[in-house]
GROMACS .gro file of C-alpha atoms in nm:
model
  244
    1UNK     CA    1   0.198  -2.609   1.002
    2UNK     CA    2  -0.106  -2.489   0.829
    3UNK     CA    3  -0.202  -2.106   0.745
    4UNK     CA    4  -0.589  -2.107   0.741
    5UNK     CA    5  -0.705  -1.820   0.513
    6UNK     CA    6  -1.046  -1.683   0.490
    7UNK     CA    7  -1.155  -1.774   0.154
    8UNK     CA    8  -0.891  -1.982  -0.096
    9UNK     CA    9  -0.965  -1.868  -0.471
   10UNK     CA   10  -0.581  -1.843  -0.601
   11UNK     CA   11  -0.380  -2.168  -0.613
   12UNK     CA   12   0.033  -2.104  -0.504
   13UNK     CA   13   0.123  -2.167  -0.824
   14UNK     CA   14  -0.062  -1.840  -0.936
   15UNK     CA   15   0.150  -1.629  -0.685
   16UNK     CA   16   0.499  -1.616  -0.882
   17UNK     CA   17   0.665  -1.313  -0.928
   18UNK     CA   18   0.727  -1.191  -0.565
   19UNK     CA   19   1.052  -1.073  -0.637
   20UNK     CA   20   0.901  -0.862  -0.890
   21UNK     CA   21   0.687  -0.607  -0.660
   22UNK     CA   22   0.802  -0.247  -0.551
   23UNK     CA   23   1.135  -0.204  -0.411
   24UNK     CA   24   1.156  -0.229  -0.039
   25UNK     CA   25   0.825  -0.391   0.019
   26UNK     CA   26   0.773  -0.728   0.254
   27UNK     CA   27   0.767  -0.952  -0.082
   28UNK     CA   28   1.003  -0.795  -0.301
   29UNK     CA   29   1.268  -0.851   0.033
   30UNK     CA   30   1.174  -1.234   0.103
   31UNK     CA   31   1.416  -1.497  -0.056
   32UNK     CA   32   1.258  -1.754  -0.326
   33UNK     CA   33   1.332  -2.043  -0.041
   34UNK     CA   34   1.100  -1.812   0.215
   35UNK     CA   35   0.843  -1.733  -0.017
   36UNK     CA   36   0.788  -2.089  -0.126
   37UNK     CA   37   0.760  -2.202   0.248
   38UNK     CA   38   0.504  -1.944   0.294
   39UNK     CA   39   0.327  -2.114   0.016
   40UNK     CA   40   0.397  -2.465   0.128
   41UNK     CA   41   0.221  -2.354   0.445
   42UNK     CA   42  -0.112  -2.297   0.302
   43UNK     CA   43  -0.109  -1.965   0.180
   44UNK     CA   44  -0.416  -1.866  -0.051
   45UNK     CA   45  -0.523  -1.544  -0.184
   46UNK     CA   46  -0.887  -1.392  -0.174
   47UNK     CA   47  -1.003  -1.084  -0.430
   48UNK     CA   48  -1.175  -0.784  -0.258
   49UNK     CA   49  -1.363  -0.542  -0.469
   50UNK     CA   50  -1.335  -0.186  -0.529
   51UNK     CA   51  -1.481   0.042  -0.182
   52UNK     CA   52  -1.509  -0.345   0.004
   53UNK     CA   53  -1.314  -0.299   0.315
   54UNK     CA   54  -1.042  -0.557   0.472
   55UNK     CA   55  -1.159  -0.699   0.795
   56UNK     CA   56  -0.920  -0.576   1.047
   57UNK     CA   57  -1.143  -0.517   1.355
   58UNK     CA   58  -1.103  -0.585   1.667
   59UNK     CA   59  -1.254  -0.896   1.637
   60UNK     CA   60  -1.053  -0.998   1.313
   61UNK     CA   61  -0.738  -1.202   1.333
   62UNK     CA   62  -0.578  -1.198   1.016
   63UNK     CA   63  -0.285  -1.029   0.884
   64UNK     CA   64  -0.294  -0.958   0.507
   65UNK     CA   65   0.018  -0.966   0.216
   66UNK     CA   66  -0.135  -0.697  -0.094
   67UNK     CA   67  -0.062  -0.943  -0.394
   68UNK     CA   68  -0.248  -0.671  -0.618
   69UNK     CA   69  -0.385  -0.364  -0.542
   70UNK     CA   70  -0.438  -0.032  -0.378
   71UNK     CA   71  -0.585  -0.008  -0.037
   72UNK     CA   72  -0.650   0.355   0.221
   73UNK     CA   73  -0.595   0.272   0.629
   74UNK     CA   74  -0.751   0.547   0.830
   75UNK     CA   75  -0.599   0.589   1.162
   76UNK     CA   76  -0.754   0.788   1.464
   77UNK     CA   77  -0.506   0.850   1.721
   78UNK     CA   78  -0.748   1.101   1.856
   79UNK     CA   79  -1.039   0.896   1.858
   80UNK     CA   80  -1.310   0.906   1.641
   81UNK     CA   81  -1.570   1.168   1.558
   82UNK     CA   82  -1.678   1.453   1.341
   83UNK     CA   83  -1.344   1.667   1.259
   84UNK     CA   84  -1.124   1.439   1.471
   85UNK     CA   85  -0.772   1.465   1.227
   86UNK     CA   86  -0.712   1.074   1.078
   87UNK     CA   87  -0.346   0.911   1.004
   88UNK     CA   88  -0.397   0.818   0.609
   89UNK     CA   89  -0.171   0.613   0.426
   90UNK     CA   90  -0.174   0.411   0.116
   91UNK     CA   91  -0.049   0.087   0.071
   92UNK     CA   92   0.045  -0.115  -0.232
   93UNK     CA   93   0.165  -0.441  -0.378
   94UNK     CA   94   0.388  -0.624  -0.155
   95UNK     CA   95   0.320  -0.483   0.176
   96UNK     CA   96   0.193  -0.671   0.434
   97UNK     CA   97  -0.076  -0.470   0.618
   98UNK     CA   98  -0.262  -0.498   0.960
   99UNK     CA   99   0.110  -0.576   1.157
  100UNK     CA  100  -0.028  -0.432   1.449
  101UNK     CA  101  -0.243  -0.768   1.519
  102UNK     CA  102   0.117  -0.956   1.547
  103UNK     CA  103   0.179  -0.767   1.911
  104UNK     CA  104  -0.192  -0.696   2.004
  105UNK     CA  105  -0.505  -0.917   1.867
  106UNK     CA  106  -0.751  -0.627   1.945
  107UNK     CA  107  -0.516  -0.402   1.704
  108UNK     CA  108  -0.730  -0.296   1.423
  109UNK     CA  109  -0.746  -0.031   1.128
  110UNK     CA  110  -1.019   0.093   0.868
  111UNK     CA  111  -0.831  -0.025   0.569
  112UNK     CA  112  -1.047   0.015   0.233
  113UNK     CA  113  -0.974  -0.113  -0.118
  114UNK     CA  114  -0.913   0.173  -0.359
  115UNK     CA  115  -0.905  -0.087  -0.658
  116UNK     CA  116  -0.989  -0.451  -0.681
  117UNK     CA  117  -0.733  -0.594  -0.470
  118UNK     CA  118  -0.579  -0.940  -0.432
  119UNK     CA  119  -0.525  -1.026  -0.064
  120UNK     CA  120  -0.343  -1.316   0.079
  121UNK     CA  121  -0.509  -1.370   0.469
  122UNK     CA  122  -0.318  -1.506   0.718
  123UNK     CA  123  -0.341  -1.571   1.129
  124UNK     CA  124  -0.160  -1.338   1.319
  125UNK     CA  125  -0.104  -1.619   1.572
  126UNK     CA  126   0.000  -1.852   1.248
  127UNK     CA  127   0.252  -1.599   1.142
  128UNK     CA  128   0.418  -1.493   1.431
  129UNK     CA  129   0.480  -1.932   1.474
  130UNK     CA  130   0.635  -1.839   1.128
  131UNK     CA  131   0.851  -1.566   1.232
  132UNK     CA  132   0.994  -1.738   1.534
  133UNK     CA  133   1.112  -2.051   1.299
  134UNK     CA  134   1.248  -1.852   1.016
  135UNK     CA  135   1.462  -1.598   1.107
  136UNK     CA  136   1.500  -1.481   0.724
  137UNK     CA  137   1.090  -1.418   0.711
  138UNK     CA  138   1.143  -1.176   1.029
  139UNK     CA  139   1.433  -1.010   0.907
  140UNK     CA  140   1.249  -0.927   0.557
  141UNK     CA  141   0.923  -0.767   0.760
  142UNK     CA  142   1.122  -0.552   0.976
  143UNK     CA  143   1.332  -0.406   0.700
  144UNK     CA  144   0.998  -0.391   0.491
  145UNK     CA  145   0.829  -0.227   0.773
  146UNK     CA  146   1.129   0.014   0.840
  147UNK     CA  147   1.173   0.107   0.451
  148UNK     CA  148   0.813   0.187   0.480
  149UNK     CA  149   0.851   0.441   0.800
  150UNK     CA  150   1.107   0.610   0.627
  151UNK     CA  151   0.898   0.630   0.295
  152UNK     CA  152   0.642   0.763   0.514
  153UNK     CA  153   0.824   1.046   0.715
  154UNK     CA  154   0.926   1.226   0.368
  155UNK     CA  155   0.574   1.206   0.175
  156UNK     CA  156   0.321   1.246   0.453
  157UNK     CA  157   0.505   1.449   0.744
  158UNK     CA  158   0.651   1.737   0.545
  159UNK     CA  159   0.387   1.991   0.649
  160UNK     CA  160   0.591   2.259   0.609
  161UNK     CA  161   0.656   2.211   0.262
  162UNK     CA  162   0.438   2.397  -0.012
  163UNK     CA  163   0.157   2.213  -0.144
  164UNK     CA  164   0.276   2.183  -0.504
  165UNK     CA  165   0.620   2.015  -0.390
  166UNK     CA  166   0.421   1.760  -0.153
  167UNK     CA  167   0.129   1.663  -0.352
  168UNK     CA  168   0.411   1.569  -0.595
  169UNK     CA  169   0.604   1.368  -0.365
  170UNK     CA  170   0.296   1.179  -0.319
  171UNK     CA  171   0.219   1.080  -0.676
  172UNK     CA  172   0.535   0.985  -0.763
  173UNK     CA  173   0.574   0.765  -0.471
  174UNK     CA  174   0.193   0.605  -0.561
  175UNK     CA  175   0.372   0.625  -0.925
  176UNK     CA  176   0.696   0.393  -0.778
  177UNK     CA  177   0.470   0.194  -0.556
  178UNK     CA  178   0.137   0.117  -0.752
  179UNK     CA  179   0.136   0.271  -1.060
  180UNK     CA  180   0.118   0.013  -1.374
  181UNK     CA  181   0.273   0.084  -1.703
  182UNK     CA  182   0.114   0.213  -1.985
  183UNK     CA  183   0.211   0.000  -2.290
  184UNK     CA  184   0.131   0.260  -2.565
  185UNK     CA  185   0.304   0.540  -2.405
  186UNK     CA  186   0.477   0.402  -2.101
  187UNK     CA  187   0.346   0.644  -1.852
  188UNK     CA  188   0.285   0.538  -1.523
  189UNK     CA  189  -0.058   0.497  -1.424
  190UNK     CA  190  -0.241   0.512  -1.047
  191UNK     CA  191  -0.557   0.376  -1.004
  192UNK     CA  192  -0.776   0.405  -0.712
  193UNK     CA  193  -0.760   0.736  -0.519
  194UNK     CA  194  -0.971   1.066  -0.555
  195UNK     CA  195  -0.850   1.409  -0.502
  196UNK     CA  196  -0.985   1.405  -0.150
  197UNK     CA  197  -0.794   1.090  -0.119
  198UNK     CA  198  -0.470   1.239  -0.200
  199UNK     CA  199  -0.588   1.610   0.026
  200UNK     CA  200  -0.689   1.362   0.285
  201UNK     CA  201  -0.381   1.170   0.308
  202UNK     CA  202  -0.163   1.504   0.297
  203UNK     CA  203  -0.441   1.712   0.529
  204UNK     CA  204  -0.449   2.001   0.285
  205UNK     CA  205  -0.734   2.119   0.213
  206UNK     CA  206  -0.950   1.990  -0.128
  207UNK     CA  207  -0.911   2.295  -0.346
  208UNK     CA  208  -0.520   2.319  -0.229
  209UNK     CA  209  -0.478   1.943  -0.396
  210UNK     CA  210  -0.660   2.054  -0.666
  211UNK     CA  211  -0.474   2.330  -0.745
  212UNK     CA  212  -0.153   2.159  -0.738
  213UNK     CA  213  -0.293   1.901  -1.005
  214UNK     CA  214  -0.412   2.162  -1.163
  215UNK     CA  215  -0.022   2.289  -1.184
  216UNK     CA  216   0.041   1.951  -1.284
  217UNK     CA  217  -0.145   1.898  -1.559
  218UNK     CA  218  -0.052   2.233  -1.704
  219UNK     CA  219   0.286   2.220  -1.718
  220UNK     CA  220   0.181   1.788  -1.878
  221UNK     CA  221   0.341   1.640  -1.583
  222UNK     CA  222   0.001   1.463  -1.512
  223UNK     CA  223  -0.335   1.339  -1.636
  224UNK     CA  224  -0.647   1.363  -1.412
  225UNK     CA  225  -0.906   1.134  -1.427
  226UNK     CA  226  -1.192   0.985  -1.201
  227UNK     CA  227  -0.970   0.808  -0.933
  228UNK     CA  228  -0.697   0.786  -1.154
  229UNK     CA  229  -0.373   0.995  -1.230
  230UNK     CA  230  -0.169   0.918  -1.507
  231UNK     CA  231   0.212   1.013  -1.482
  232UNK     CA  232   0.377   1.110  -1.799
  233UNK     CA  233   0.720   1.252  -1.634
  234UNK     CA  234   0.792   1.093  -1.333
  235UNK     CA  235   1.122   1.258  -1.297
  236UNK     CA  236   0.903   1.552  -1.309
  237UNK     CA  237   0.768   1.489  -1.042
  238UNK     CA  238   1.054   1.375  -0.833
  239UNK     CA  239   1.224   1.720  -0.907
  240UNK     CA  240   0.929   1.890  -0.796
  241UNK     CA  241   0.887   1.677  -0.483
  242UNK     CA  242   1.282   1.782  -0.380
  243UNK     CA  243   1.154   2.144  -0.423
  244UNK     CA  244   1.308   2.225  -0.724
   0.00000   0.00000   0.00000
């Protein structure tokens, strides 16, 4: 069985190290055995550039696996239009993104590359054929998919919470899920999203966000720079985001 990609420009031998992404994501849960089938199947990666978007219209029919990289979805259950409220999330390394298309073809999401991001395409049709053989595969994606609804419901949905203790549940989790080690200094750092990213994602308002970075980088917790945030005390963070 072959998985057709859109453009091959990584070799499977460059894709090692799946065991090695965030905790809880689609890759980090697939055995060696599954992830070299996936591989022996055809699997390439393709690189997307910084603001370039993933094609998951309508008309689109690829699933994607984030090798590398930081990308937004935008969501309108409301339908689209000036001040229509979007779903925002962020997804990292190891997810697999676009699932929808694996019940409904016409499923699709605005899902933009915050960073250079390496992409590994695959048919929806191709993988569910995958799925169906290999129990394990399934049984990785669902727990991925459920580890990431539960992620979800404690950094995005917690409206009630002040905006200090959420905009810190939100770093730290971009710190857990895509932030890369400094080697001087060891902090963690987050590439990709603005301020209005973060406010967006959290629907607060832009100076709210800002004010709780502001908080953030007073107290040393946090560096701010152009669409990047630079974590010097996770833990920090993580006590702040229990509301401590």
């Amino acid at each position: 069985m072959s998985l057709p990609s859109t453009v091959d420009v990584t070799r499977p031998t460059d894709l090692r190290g799946h065991e090695n992404k965030p905790e809880g994501s689609f890759l980090q849960r697939l055995e060696a055995e599954s992830w070299r089938a996936l591989l022996q199947a055809g699997l390439r990666a393709r690189t997307f550039e910084r603001d370039e978007h993933l094609p998951m219209g309508p008309g689109d029919r690829n699933v994607y696996i984030i090798w590398d990289g930081l990308v937004r979805q935008d969501r309108f259950p409301l339908g689209e239009g000036d001040n229509v409220p979007a779903v925002i999330r962020f997804r990292g390394s190891g997810q697999l993104v676009g699932e929808g298309k694996l019940i409904d073809p016409g499923s699709a999401v605005i899902t933009k590359c915050l960073t250079r991001t390496l992409a590994i395409p695959c048919r929806a049709r191709y993988f569910n054929v995958l799925l169906r053989k290999r129990a394990e595969i399934q049984l990785a994606l669902l727990r991925s998919l459920e580890d990431r609804n539960r992620s979800d419901e404690l950094v995005y949905t917690m409206a009630t919470r002040p905006p200090l203790e959420r905009t810190s549940r939100l770093l730290a989790h971009l710190a857990d899920t895509a932030g890369r080690p400094d080697p001087r200094t060891g902090a963690a750092i987050v590439t990709g999203p603005g301020q209005k990213d973060i406010a967006a994602a959290l629907q607060l308002a832009v100076s709210t966000t800002e004010n709780a970075i502001r908080t953030l980088r007073y107290h040393g917790i946090v560096e701010a720079r152009y669409r990047q945030y630079v974590v010097h005390e996770v833990d920090a963070l993580r006590h702040l985001a229990a509301g401590h």
